Coordinates of C-alpha atoms in Angstrom, one line a residue:
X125 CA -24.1 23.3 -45.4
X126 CA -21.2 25.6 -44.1
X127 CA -20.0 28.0 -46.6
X128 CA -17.4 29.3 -45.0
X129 CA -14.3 28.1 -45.7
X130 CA -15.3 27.9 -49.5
X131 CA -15.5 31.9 -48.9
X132 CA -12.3 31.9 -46.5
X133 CA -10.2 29.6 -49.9
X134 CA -12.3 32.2 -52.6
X135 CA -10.7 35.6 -50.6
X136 CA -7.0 33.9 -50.7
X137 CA -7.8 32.7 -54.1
X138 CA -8.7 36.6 -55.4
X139 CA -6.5 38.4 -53.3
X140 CA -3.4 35.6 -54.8
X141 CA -4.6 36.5 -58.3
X142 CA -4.8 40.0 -58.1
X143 CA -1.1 40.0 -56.8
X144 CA -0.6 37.9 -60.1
X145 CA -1.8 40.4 -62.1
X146 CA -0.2 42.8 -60.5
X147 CA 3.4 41.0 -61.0
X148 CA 2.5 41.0 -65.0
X149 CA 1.3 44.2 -65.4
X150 CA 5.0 45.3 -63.8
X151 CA 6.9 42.8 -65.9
X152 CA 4.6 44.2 -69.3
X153 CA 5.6 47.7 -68.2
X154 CA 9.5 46.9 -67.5
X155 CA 9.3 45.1 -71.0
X156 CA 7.9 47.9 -73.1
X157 CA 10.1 50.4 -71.6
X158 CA 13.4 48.1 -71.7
X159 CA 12.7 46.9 -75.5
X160 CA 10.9 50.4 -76.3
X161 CA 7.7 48.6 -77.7
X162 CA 5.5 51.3 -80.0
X163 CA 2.3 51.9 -79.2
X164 CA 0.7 49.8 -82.2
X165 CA 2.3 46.4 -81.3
X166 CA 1.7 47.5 -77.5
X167 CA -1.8 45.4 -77.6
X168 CA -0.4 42.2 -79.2
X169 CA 2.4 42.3 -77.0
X170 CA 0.2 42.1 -73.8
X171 CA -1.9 39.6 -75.2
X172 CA 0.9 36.8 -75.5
X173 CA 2.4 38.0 -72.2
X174 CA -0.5 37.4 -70.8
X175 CA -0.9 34.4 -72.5
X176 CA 2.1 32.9 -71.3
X177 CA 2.6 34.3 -68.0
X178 CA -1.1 32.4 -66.8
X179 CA -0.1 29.3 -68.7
X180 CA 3.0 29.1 -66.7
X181 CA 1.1 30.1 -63.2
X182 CA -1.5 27.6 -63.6
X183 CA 1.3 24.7 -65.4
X184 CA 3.1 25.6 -62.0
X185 CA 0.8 25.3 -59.9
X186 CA -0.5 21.7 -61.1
X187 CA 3.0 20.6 -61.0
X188 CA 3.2 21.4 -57.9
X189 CA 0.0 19.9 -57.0
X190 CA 1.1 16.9 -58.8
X191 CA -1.4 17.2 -61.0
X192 CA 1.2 16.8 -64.0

């Protein structure tokens, strides 16, 4: 069995993700500065940003698939 392109889809796959995170972690940053978010709600904040921001990507990316 050729493994290849399941390696070739996995690299896209990590390198699309880490982008991803990267676009949170700058939106989580722009929002705790902006709203000036103290250092004790900080956590809980990232938690539902998080929450929602990889509910969207993946709710996107079925619709798009037309999976939805």
């Amino acid at each position: 069995m050729d493994f290849r392109p399941l390696i070739f889809r996995s690299q896209w796959l990590g390198i699309a993700l880490g982008i991803l995170s990267y676009i949170r972690t700058v939106i989580f940053n722009t929002l705790v500065d902006y709203f000036e978010i103290s250092a004790d709600k900080k956590y809980s904040v990232g938690v539902v940003l998080t929450v929602v921001f990889w509910f969207l990507v993946f709710f996107g990316y079925n619709k798009v698939r037309g999976r939805i």
